[in-house]
Amino acid sequence: MLQQIYPQASHPYSYELNKDFQFAAAHYVPAEEAGKCRRLHGHTYYANVTVAGDELDDTGFLVNFAVIKRLIHDRFDHSVLNDDQESFSGTLPDRFPTTEVVARTIYEIVQRYLDGTANRPECVQVFLRETPTSYCLYRPKRKAGSDVNR
Ligand SMILES: [Zn+2]
């Protein structure tokens, strides 16, 4: 969000780009322990995606801001997250659309795209705010040897 200060991800790269966007989506958490979150309800999610790298592409971008928004916003905005069978599951807890899993899923979608680019930047953090008082951070574990392969 405008002027929001986010927690810093540590990384060894020279460039760091952050993209903010929001999307409205409904979900429910299909587990007994989830209490009232078992019922279908909606959130306006605020996301901040951090991408870092040392090389720019042919346009002089680390990554095009618009692509990040398109990948996530266009996919999840005004949707029922549970209906996205490719991303979420009604039976595997590691794939229930909780804040944690939605944050990790955003990372996975962004990183899959970045892996296909020539300059290969990395998504180093996803910040996902679900309510005014709750948010989740997802930071991938650094892949062993990822520095020597670049
Ligand atoms: Zn919820």
PDB file of C-alpha atoms and ligand atoms in Angstrom:
ATOM      1  CA  MET A   1       0.000   0.000   0.000  1.00  0.00           C
ATOM      2  CA  LEU A   2       1.072   3.535  -0.484  1.00  0.00           C
ATOM      3  CA  GLN A   3       3.825   4.447   1.957  1.00  0.00           C
ATOM      4  CA  GLN A   4       3.489   1.190   3.830  1.00  0.00           C
ATOM      5  CA  ILE A   5       6.823  -0.005   5.222  1.00  0.00           C
ATOM      6  CA  TYR A   6       7.317  -3.722   4.716  1.00  0.00           C
ATOM      7  CA  PRO A   7       9.649  -6.086   6.524  1.00  0.00           C
ATOM      8  CA  GLN A   8      12.946  -6.402   4.679  1.00  0.00           C
ATOM      9  CA  ALA A   9      13.978  -9.601   2.965  1.00  0.00           C
ATOM     10  CA  SER A  10      17.701 -10.247   3.137  1.00  0.00           C
ATOM     11  CA  HIS A  11      19.305 -11.145  -0.187  1.00  0.00           C
ATOM     12  CA  PRO A  12      22.645 -10.616  -1.922  1.00  0.00           C
ATOM     13  CA  TYR A  13      21.315  -8.784  -4.998  1.00  0.00           C
ATOM     14  CA  SER A  14      21.914  -5.250  -6.214  1.00  0.00           C
ATOM     15  CA  TYR A  15      18.411  -4.580  -7.543  1.00  0.00           C
ATOM     16  CA  GLU A  16      15.208  -5.029  -5.580  1.00  0.00           C
ATOM     17  CA  LEU A  17      11.783  -4.269  -6.975  1.00  0.00           C
ATOM     18  CA  ASN A  18       8.533  -4.233  -5.017  1.00  0.00           C
ATOM     19  CA  LYS A  19       5.067  -4.415  -6.512  1.00  0.00           C
ATOM     20  CA  ASP A  20       1.917  -3.670  -4.518  1.00  0.00           C
ATOM     21  CA  PHE A  21      -1.524  -4.699  -5.653  1.00  0.00           C
ATOM     22  CA  GLN A  22      -4.780  -5.851  -4.178  1.00  0.00           C
ATOM     23  CA  PHE A  23      -7.450  -8.338  -5.049  1.00  0.00           C
ATOM     24  CA  ALA A  24     -10.843  -9.219  -3.648  1.00  0.00           C
ATOM     25  CA  ALA A  25     -11.512 -12.904  -3.149  1.00  0.00           C
ATOM     26  CA  ALA A  26     -13.651 -15.298  -1.165  1.00  0.00           C
ATOM     27  CA  HIS A  27     -12.438 -18.412   0.583  1.00  0.00           C
ATOM     28  CA  TYR A  28     -13.135 -20.868   3.360  1.00  0.00           C
ATOM     29  CA  VAL A  29     -10.785 -23.116   5.295  1.00  0.00           C
ATOM     30  CA  PRO A  30     -12.151 -26.676   5.150  1.00  0.00           C
ATOM     31  CA  ALA A  31     -10.979 -27.793   8.605  1.00  0.00           C
ATOM     32  CA  GLU A  32     -12.894 -28.316  11.850  1.00  0.00           C
ATOM     33  CA  GLU A  33     -10.346 -26.244  13.835  1.00  0.00           C
ATOM     34  CA  ALA A  34     -10.765 -23.235  11.543  1.00  0.00           C
ATOM     35  CA  GLY A  35     -13.914 -22.160  13.437  1.00  0.00           C
ATOM     36  CA  LYS A  36     -15.889 -19.478  11.647  1.00  0.00           C
ATOM     37  CA  CYS A  37     -13.292 -19.438   8.845  1.00  0.00           C
ATOM     38  CA  ARG A  38     -14.913 -22.688   7.698  1.00  0.00           C
ATOM     39  CA  ARG A  39     -17.748 -20.558   6.343  1.00  0.00           C
ATOM     40  CA  LEU A  40     -17.424 -18.863   2.973  1.00  0.00           C
ATOM     41  CA  HIS A  41     -16.353 -15.234   3.445  1.00  0.00           C
ATOM     42  CA  GLY A  42     -14.351 -12.612   1.607  1.00  0.00           C
ATOM     43  CA  HIS A  43     -11.280 -10.419   2.003  1.00  0.00           C
ATOM     44  CA  THR A  44      -9.584  -7.608   0.176  1.00  0.00           C
ATOM     45  CA  TYR A  45      -6.070  -8.991   0.074  1.00  0.00           C
ATOM     46  CA  TYR A  46      -3.149  -6.558  -0.089  1.00  0.00           C
ATOM     47  CA  ALA A  47      -0.055  -8.108  -1.568  1.00  0.00           C
ATOM     48  CA  ASN A  48       3.512  -6.900  -1.899  1.00  0.00           C
ATOM     49  CA  VAL A  49       5.812  -8.990  -4.059  1.00  0.00           C
ATOM     50  CA  THR A  50       9.584  -8.477  -3.807  1.00  0.00           C
ATOM     51  CA  VAL A  51      11.794  -9.481  -6.738  1.00  0.00           C
ATOM     52  CA  ALA A  52      15.584  -9.164  -6.647  1.00  0.00           C
ATOM     53  CA  GLY A  53      18.446  -9.813  -9.019  1.00  0.00           C
ATOM     54  CA  ASP A  54      21.710  -8.551 -10.453  1.00  0.00           C
ATOM     55  CA  GLU A  55      20.844  -8.446 -14.159  1.00  0.00           C
ATOM     56  CA  LEU A  56      18.268  -6.447 -16.092  1.00  0.00           C
ATOM     57  CA  ASP A  57      16.413  -7.646 -19.171  1.00  0.00           C
ATOM     58  CA  ASP A  58      16.485  -6.165 -22.690  1.00  0.00           C
ATOM     59  CA  THR A  59      14.020  -3.479 -21.609  1.00  0.00           C
ATOM     60  CA  GLY A  60      16.169  -2.415 -18.660  1.00  0.00           C
ATOM     61  CA  PHE A  61      13.722  -4.018 -16.236  1.00  0.00           C
ATOM     62  CA  LEU A  62      14.439  -6.486 -13.493  1.00  0.00           C
ATOM     63  CA  VAL A  63      10.867  -7.606 -14.186  1.00  0.00           C
ATOM     64  CA  ASN A  64       7.938  -5.735 -15.659  1.00  0.00           C
ATOM     65  CA  PHE A  65       5.683  -4.521 -12.800  1.00  0.00           C
ATOM     66  CA  ALA A  66       2.616  -5.106 -14.954  1.00  0.00           C
ATOM     67  CA  VAL A  67       3.391  -8.785 -15.431  1.00  0.00           C
ATOM     68  CA  ILE A  68       3.470  -9.440 -11.680  1.00  0.00           C
ATOM     69  CA  LYS A  69       0.081  -7.827 -11.254  1.00  0.00           C
ATOM     70  CA  ARG A  70      -1.355  -9.686 -14.242  1.00  0.00           C
ATOM     71  CA  LEU A  71      -0.124 -13.059 -13.000  1.00  0.00           C
ATOM     72  CA  ILE A  72      -1.756 -12.729  -9.587  1.00  0.00           C
ATOM     73  CA  HIS A  73      -4.488 -10.084  -9.691  1.00  0.00           C
ATOM     74  CA  ASP A  74      -6.040 -11.270 -12.933  1.00  0.00           C
ATOM     75  CA  ARG A  75      -6.039 -14.841 -11.697  1.00  0.00           C
ATOM     76  CA  PHE A  76      -7.516 -14.378  -8.214  1.00  0.00           C
ATOM     77  CA  ASP A  77      -9.498 -11.108  -8.233  1.00  0.00           C
ATOM     78  CA  HIS A  78     -13.245 -11.649  -7.686  1.00  0.00           C
ATOM     79  CA  SER A  79     -12.810 -15.391  -7.428  1.00  0.00           C
ATOM     80  CA  VAL A  80     -13.509 -18.079  -4.871  1.00  0.00           C
ATOM     81  CA  LEU A  81      -9.984 -19.255  -4.090  1.00  0.00           C
ATOM     82  CA  ASN A  82     -11.180 -22.766  -3.205  1.00  0.00           C
ATOM     83  CA  ASP A  83     -12.455 -23.151  -6.790  1.00  0.00           C
ATOM     84  CA  ASP A  84      -8.922 -22.787  -8.182  1.00  0.00           C
ATOM     85  CA  GLN A  85      -8.088 -26.486  -8.223  1.00  0.00           C
ATOM     86  CA  GLU A  86      -4.691 -25.874  -9.742  1.00  0.00           C
ATOM     87  CA  SER A  87      -3.582 -23.858  -6.706  1.00  0.00           C
ATOM     88  CA  PHE A  88      -5.706 -25.092  -3.818  1.00  0.00           C
ATOM     89  CA  SER A  89      -7.231 -28.246  -2.428  1.00  0.00           C
ATOM     90  CA  GLY A  90     -10.150 -29.153  -0.194  1.00  0.00           C
ATOM     91  CA  THR A  91      -8.398 -32.190   1.268  1.00  0.00           C
ATOM     92  CA  LEU A  92      -4.646 -31.420   1.556  1.00  0.00           C
ATOM     93  CA  PRO A  93      -3.994 -28.978   4.454  1.00  0.00           C
ATOM     94  CA  ASP A  94      -0.818 -27.780   2.748  1.00  0.00           C
ATOM     95  CA  ARG A  95      -3.092 -26.591  -0.078  1.00  0.00           C
ATOM     96  CA  PHE A  96      -6.019 -25.096   1.904  1.00  0.00           C
ATOM     97  CA  PRO A  97      -6.333 -21.415   0.890  1.00  0.00           C
ATOM     98  CA  THR A  98      -5.108 -19.993   4.223  1.00  0.00           C
ATOM     99  CA  THR A  99      -3.139 -16.746   4.245  1.00  0.00           C
ATOM    100  CA  GLU A 100       0.062 -18.778   4.493  1.00  0.00           C
ATOM    101  CA  VAL A 101      -0.758 -20.990   1.528  1.00  0.00           C
ATOM    102  CA  VAL A 102      -2.048 -18.106  -0.608  1.00  0.00           C
ATOM    103  CA  ALA A 103       1.221 -16.218   0.070  1.00  0.00           C
ATOM    104  CA  ARG A 104       3.285 -19.275  -0.890  1.00  0.00           C
ATOM    105  CA  THR A 105       1.143 -19.841  -3.979  1.00  0.00           C
ATOM    106  CA  ILE A 106       1.751 -16.257  -5.109  1.00  0.00           C
ATOM    107  CA  TYR A 107       5.476 -16.919  -4.707  1.00  0.00           C
ATOM    108  CA  GLU A 108       5.244 -20.144  -6.734  1.00  0.00           C
ATOM    109  CA  ILE A 109       3.366 -18.495  -9.616  1.00  0.00           C
ATOM    110  CA  VAL A 110       5.745 -15.511  -9.739  1.00  0.00           C
ATOM    111  CA  GLN A 111       8.896 -17.638  -9.463  1.00  0.00           C
ATOM    112  CA  ARG A 112       7.699 -20.020 -12.198  1.00  0.00           C
ATOM    113  CA  TYR A 113       7.392 -17.007 -14.495  1.00  0.00           C
ATOM    114  CA  LEU A 114      10.781 -15.597 -13.445  1.00  0.00           C
ATOM    115  CA  ASP A 115      12.465 -18.958 -14.074  1.00  0.00           C
ATOM    116  CA  GLY A 116      11.508 -18.553 -17.741  1.00  0.00           C
ATOM    117  CA  THR A 117      13.110 -15.126 -18.172  1.00  0.00           C
ATOM    118  CA  ALA A 118      16.623 -14.504 -19.535  1.00  0.00           C
ATOM    119  CA  ASN A 119      17.893 -12.452 -16.574  1.00  0.00           C
ATOM    120  CA  ARG A 120      16.325 -14.851 -14.034  1.00  0.00           C
ATOM    121  CA  PRO A 121      15.630 -12.667 -11.009  1.00  0.00           C
ATOM    122  CA  GLU A 122      14.259 -14.258  -7.834  1.00  0.00           C
ATOM    123  CA  CYS A 123      11.122 -13.639  -5.836  1.00  0.00           C
ATOM    124  CA  VAL A 124      12.557 -13.230  -2.333  1.00  0.00           C
ATOM    125  CA  GLN A 125       9.440 -12.277  -0.369  1.00  0.00           C
ATOM    126  CA  VAL A 126       5.668 -12.187  -0.574  1.00  0.00           C
ATOM    127  CA  PHE A 127       3.793 -10.049   1.940  1.00  0.00           C
ATOM    128  CA  LEU A 128       0.079 -10.808   2.069  1.00  0.00           C
ATOM    129  CA  ARG A 129      -2.316  -8.835   4.238  1.00  0.00           C
ATOM    130  CA  GLU A 130      -5.656 -10.554   4.722  1.00  0.00           C
ATOM    131  CA  THR A 131      -7.266  -8.189   7.253  1.00  0.00           C
ATOM    132  CA  PRO A 132      -6.322  -4.851   8.827  1.00  0.00           C
ATOM    133  CA  THR A 133      -4.757  -6.790  11.727  1.00  0.00           C
ATOM    134  CA  SER A 134      -3.304  -9.899  10.068  1.00  0.00           C
ATOM    135  CA  TYR A 135      -0.722 -10.578   7.439  1.00  0.00           C
ATOM    136  CA  CYS A 136       1.655 -13.327   6.458  1.00  0.00           C
ATOM    137  CA  LEU A 137       5.131 -13.262   4.954  1.00  0.00           C
ATOM    138  CA  TYR A 138       6.476 -16.009   2.748  1.00  0.00           C
ATOM    139  CA  ARG A 139      10.201 -16.169   2.096  1.00  0.00           C
ATOM    140  CA  PRO A 140      11.531 -19.115   0.121  1.00  0.00           C
ATOM    141  CA  LYS A 141      14.502 -21.017   1.452  1.00  0.00           C
ATOM    142  CA  ARG A 142      17.496 -20.159  -0.685  1.00  0.00           C
ATOM    143  CA  LYS A 143      18.317 -22.984  -3.047  1.00  0.00           C
ATOM    144  CA  ALA A 144      21.675 -24.617  -2.340  1.00  0.00           C
ATOM    145  CA  GLY A 145      24.249 -23.446  -4.838  1.00  0.00           C
ATOM    146  CA  SER A 146      21.913 -20.887  -6.403  1.00  0.00           C
ATOM    147  CA  ASP A 147      24.637 -18.242  -6.295  1.00  0.00           C
ATOM    148  CA  VAL A 148      27.275 -20.300  -8.088  1.00  0.00           C
ATOM    149  CA  ASN A 149      24.867 -21.167 -10.907  1.00  0.00           C
ATOM    150  CA  ARG A 150      24.371 -17.560 -11.913  1.00  0.00           C
TER     151      ARG A 150
HETATM  152 ZN    ZN B   1     -10.536 -15.604   5.626  1.00  0.00          ZN
END
